[in-house]
Amino acid sequence: MTSISTDPRPLRTADLGTLVIMSWSRETPDGDVPFLLACSLGDGEGGPEAAPAAVEGLLSRSGIAVGGDTVLDATVLPDLPIGLLVVPGAAALTMPGVNAQFVPTAQWRAAADRRGYACLVFATRPWSGGEPGDGAAVAAFANHEDTLATAAQLVLPVRTLRG
């Protein structure tokens, strides 16, 4: 008898390398929409070839599937172990094994405040070059067919600290 394991594949954090978060917003007919791109720089122990499996392992541990056209709406899934905390001048993406802090642009922050959510593309494909701060390069990478076909896509509620 053969059985199929549903356990997530082992996570090799050494293969993740540097995980970066980049923010941008895009004007739509409904106004500005805040986006985030999370990806490895491919500088881990196994190089860029090992990064996709490492990122997929990280995501599967959080119950997040990659690939396809499905966008996971975390605004209606309070038990999903991934969150986005936004405070004045900074933000952090948290999930099991990750606490990635970043400084969002003022335009992104305003859009996130208005919407109450941000759209996350968590790419298994490593960043292919260019400056991570270049908004056009980030958007081109995040919207590339190869990136989206192998990425997890989520709508994350924006959480803030309340005093």
mmCIF file of C-alpha atoms in Angstrom:
data_model
loop_
_atom_site.group_PDB
_atom_site.id
_atom_site.type_symbol
_atom_site.label_atom_id
_atom_site.label_comp_id
_atom_site.label_asym_id
_atom_site.label_seq_id
_atom_site.Cartn_x
_atom_site.Cartn_y
_atom_site.Cartn_z
ATOM 1 C CA MET A 1 0.000 0.000 0.000
ATOM 2 C CA THR A 2 1.248 3.458 -0.870
ATOM 3 C CA SER A 3 0.388 6.509 1.118
ATOM 4 C CA ILE A 4 0.857 10.116 0.200
ATOM 5 C CA SER A 5 2.170 12.420 2.880
ATOM 6 C CA THR A 6 0.371 15.702 3.344
ATOM 7 C CA ASP A 7 3.156 17.013 5.574
ATOM 8 C CA PRO A 8 4.749 20.126 4.156
ATOM 9 C CA ARG A 9 8.130 19.617 2.577
ATOM 10 C CA PRO A 10 11.082 20.329 4.874
ATOM 11 C CA LEU A 11 11.976 23.976 5.093
ATOM 12 C CA ARG A 12 15.611 24.742 4.315
ATOM 13 C CA THR A 13 15.927 28.275 5.638
ATOM 14 C CA ALA A 14 19.503 28.428 4.352
ATOM 15 C CA ASP A 15 18.076 28.213 0.820
ATOM 16 C CA LEU A 16 15.677 31.145 1.363
ATOM 17 C CA GLY A 17 18.498 33.661 1.389
ATOM 18 C CA THR A 18 17.506 37.287 1.807
ATOM 19 C CA LEU A 19 13.753 37.845 1.792
ATOM 20 C CA VAL A 20 12.716 41.304 0.607
ATOM 21 C CA ILE A 21 9.395 43.134 0.721
ATOM 22 C CA MET A 22 8.719 45.861 -1.823
ATOM 23 C CA SER A 23 5.673 48.126 -1.896
ATOM 24 C CA TRP A 24 3.984 50.120 -4.625
ATOM 25 C CA SER A 25 0.494 51.293 -5.462
ATOM 26 C CA ARG A 26 -1.362 51.410 -8.736
ATOM 27 C CA GLU A 27 -4.190 53.635 -9.833
ATOM 28 C CA THR A 28 -7.369 51.758 -10.805
ATOM 29 C CA PRO A 29 -10.851 53.021 -11.709
ATOM 30 C CA ASP A 30 -11.687 52.615 -7.987
ATOM 31 C CA GLY A 31 -8.617 54.569 -6.824
ATOM 32 C CA ASP A 32 -5.146 53.621 -5.648
ATOM 33 C CA VAL A 33 -4.562 49.959 -4.699
ATOM 34 C CA PRO A 34 -1.601 49.066 -2.445
ATOM 35 C CA PHE A 35 0.540 46.103 -3.517
ATOM 36 C CA LEU A 36 3.380 44.186 -1.884
ATOM 37 C CA LEU A 37 5.912 41.889 -3.464
ATOM 38 C CA ALA A 38 7.718 39.413 -1.226
ATOM 39 C CA CYS A 39 10.524 37.360 -2.743
ATOM 40 C CA SER A 40 13.942 35.897 -2.166
ATOM 41 C CA LEU A 41 17.000 37.502 -3.690
ATOM 42 C CA GLY A 42 18.173 33.970 -4.554
ATOM 43 C CA ASP A 43 21.325 34.458 -2.511
ATOM 44 C CA GLY A 44 20.816 31.484 -0.194
ATOM 45 C CA GLU A 45 23.084 28.479 0.238
ATOM 46 C CA GLY A 46 21.670 26.667 -2.789
ATOM 47 C CA GLY A 47 21.634 29.770 -4.973
ATOM 48 C CA PRO A 48 18.702 30.972 -7.087
ATOM 49 C CA GLU A 49 17.879 27.391 -8.137
ATOM 50 C CA ALA A 50 17.013 26.394 -4.538
ATOM 51 C CA ALA A 51 15.001 29.512 -3.647
ATOM 52 C CA PRO A 52 11.668 28.498 -5.265
ATOM 53 C CA ALA A 53 11.393 25.250 -3.280
ATOM 54 C CA ALA A 54 12.423 27.025 -0.069
ATOM 55 C CA VAL A 55 9.799 29.765 -0.528
ATOM 56 C CA GLU A 56 7.129 27.213 -1.437
ATOM 57 C CA GLY A 57 7.975 25.285 1.748
ATOM 58 C CA LEU A 58 7.659 28.457 3.800
ATOM 59 C CA LEU A 59 4.260 29.220 2.284
ATOM 60 C CA SER A 60 2.925 25.674 2.616
ATOM 61 C CA ARG A 61 3.737 25.741 6.357
ATOM 62 C CA SER A 62 1.306 28.638 6.615
ATOM 63 C CA GLY A 63 -1.396 26.859 4.608
ATOM 64 C CA ILE A 64 -0.874 29.020 1.543
ATOM 65 C CA ALA A 65 -0.910 27.450 -1.914
ATOM 66 C CA VAL A 66 1.116 28.774 -4.814
ATOM 67 C CA GLY A 67 0.304 29.080 -8.491
ATOM 68 C CA GLY A 68 -2.884 29.462 -10.434
ATOM 69 C CA ASP A 69 -5.229 32.397 -10.618
ATOM 70 C CA THR A 70 -6.637 32.028 -7.116
ATOM 71 C CA VAL A 71 -6.298 35.022 -4.825
ATOM 72 C CA LEU A 72 -6.666 34.098 -1.156
ATOM 73 C CA ASP A 73 -8.754 36.678 0.706
ATOM 74 C CA ALA A 74 -7.218 36.751 4.170
ATOM 75 C CA THR A 75 -9.636 39.509 5.230
ATOM 76 C CA VAL A 76 -12.219 36.753 5.775
ATOM 77 C CA LEU A 77 -9.768 34.151 7.156
ATOM 78 C CA PRO A 78 -8.859 35.357 10.661
ATOM 79 C CA ASP A 79 -7.002 32.127 11.513
ATOM 80 C CA LEU A 80 -4.575 32.399 8.606
ATOM 81 C CA PRO A 81 -1.130 32.776 10.242
ATOM 82 C CA ILE A 82 0.018 35.682 8.099
ATOM 83 C CA GLY A 83 -0.413 39.321 8.931
ATOM 84 C CA LEU A 84 0.406 42.834 7.861
ATOM 85 C CA LEU A 85 1.067 45.371 10.597
ATOM 86 C CA VAL A 86 1.314 49.021 9.532
ATOM 87 C CA VAL A 87 2.556 51.744 11.869
ATOM 88 C CA PRO A 88 3.694 55.303 11.142
ATOM 89 C CA GLY A 89 6.789 55.098 8.948
ATOM 90 C CA ALA A 90 7.047 51.290 8.829
ATOM 91 C CA ALA A 91 5.242 48.034 8.206
ATOM 92 C CA ALA A 92 5.881 44.334 8.794
ATOM 93 C CA LEU A 93 4.775 41.133 7.112
ATOM 94 C CA THR A 94 4.628 38.309 9.652
ATOM 95 C CA MET A 95 4.088 34.584 9.272
ATOM 96 C CA PRO A 96 5.623 31.481 10.857
ATOM 97 C CA GLY A 97 9.364 31.866 10.408
ATOM 98 C CA VAL A 98 9.180 35.398 8.961
ATOM 99 C CA ASN A 99 9.081 38.889 10.385
ATOM 100 C CA ALA A 100 9.972 41.064 7.407
ATOM 101 C CA GLN A 101 9.941 44.776 8.076
ATOM 102 C CA PHE A 102 9.885 47.424 5.375
ATOM 103 C CA VAL A 103 9.371 51.134 4.889
ATOM 104 C CA PRO A 104 6.388 51.736 2.604
ATOM 105 C CA THR A 105 6.084 54.734 0.344
ATOM 106 C CA ALA A 106 3.749 57.538 1.433
ATOM 107 C CA GLN A 107 1.491 56.770 -1.544
ATOM 108 C CA TRP A 108 1.312 53.068 -0.579
ATOM 109 C CA ARG A 109 0.561 53.953 3.035
ATOM 110 C CA ALA A 110 -2.244 56.329 2.026
ATOM 111 C CA ALA A 111 -3.773 53.672 -0.247
ATOM 112 C CA ALA A 112 -3.496 51.002 2.475
ATOM 113 C CA ASP A 113 -5.114 53.332 5.018
ATOM 114 C CA ARG A 114 -8.006 54.091 2.626
ATOM 115 C CA ARG A 115 -8.554 50.478 1.570
ATOM 116 C CA GLY A 116 -7.801 48.672 4.834
ATOM 117 C CA TYR A 117 -5.966 45.951 2.906
ATOM 118 C CA ALA A 118 -2.995 45.342 0.634
ATOM 119 C CA CYS A 119 -2.563 42.848 -2.204
ATOM 120 C CA LEU A 120 0.446 40.580 -1.657
ATOM 121 C CA VAL A 121 2.280 38.682 -4.370
ATOM 122 C CA PHE A 122 4.621 36.238 -2.593
ATOM 123 C CA ALA A 123 6.871 35.049 -5.396
ATOM 124 C CA THR A 124 8.608 31.688 -5.371
ATOM 125 C CA ARG A 125 10.687 32.978 -8.267
ATOM 126 C CA PRO A 126 13.728 34.905 -6.993
ATOM 127 C CA TRP A 127 14.144 38.603 -7.760
ATOM 128 C CA SER A 128 15.674 38.746 -11.206
ATOM 129 C CA GLY A 129 17.647 41.921 -10.910
ATOM 130 C CA GLY A 130 17.303 45.626 -11.035
ATOM 131 C CA GLU A 131 17.005 47.832 -8.019
ATOM 132 C CA PRO A 132 14.387 46.667 -5.492
ATOM 133 C CA GLY A 133 13.492 50.348 -4.960
ATOM 134 C CA ASP A 134 12.630 50.891 -8.641
ATOM 135 C CA GLY A 135 8.808 50.866 -8.668
ATOM 136 C CA ALA A 136 8.531 50.107 -12.387
ATOM 137 C CA ALA A 137 10.940 47.137 -12.103
ATOM 138 C CA VAL A 138 9.091 45.810 -9.049
ATOM 139 C CA ALA A 139 5.684 46.061 -10.756
ATOM 140 C CA ALA A 140 7.035 44.467 -13.951
ATOM 141 C CA PHE A 141 8.502 41.537 -11.997
ATOM 142 C CA ALA A 142 5.375 41.096 -9.833
ATOM 143 C CA ASN A 143 3.058 41.176 -12.860
ATOM 144 C CA HIS A 144 5.226 38.937 -15.051
ATOM 145 C CA GLU A 145 3.460 35.776 -16.226
ATOM 146 C CA ASP A 146 6.216 33.515 -14.833
ATOM 147 C CA THR A 147 6.073 35.223 -11.429
ATOM 148 C CA LEU A 148 2.283 35.052 -11.109
ATOM 149 C CA ALA A 149 2.077 31.433 -12.304
ATOM 150 C CA THR A 150 4.245 30.310 -9.386
ATOM 151 C CA ALA A 151 3.343 32.865 -6.699
ATOM 152 C CA ALA A 152 0.912 32.968 -3.815
ATOM 153 C CA GLN A 153 -1.522 35.873 -4.118
ATOM 154 C CA LEU A 154 -3.307 37.192 -1.055
ATOM 155 C CA VAL A 155 -5.429 40.123 0.047
ATOM 156 C CA LEU A 156 -4.168 40.966 3.538
ATOM 157 C CA PRO A 157 -6.050 43.128 6.023
ATOM 158 C CA VAL A 158 -4.024 46.051 7.331
ATOM 159 C CA ARG A 159 -3.609 45.892 11.082
ATOM 160 C CA THR A 160 -2.501 48.886 13.144
ATOM 161 C CA LEU A 161 -1.575 49.496 16.746
ATOM 162 C CA ARG A 162 -4.430 51.131 18.575
ATOM 163 C CA GLY A 163 -3.664 53.265 21.621
#
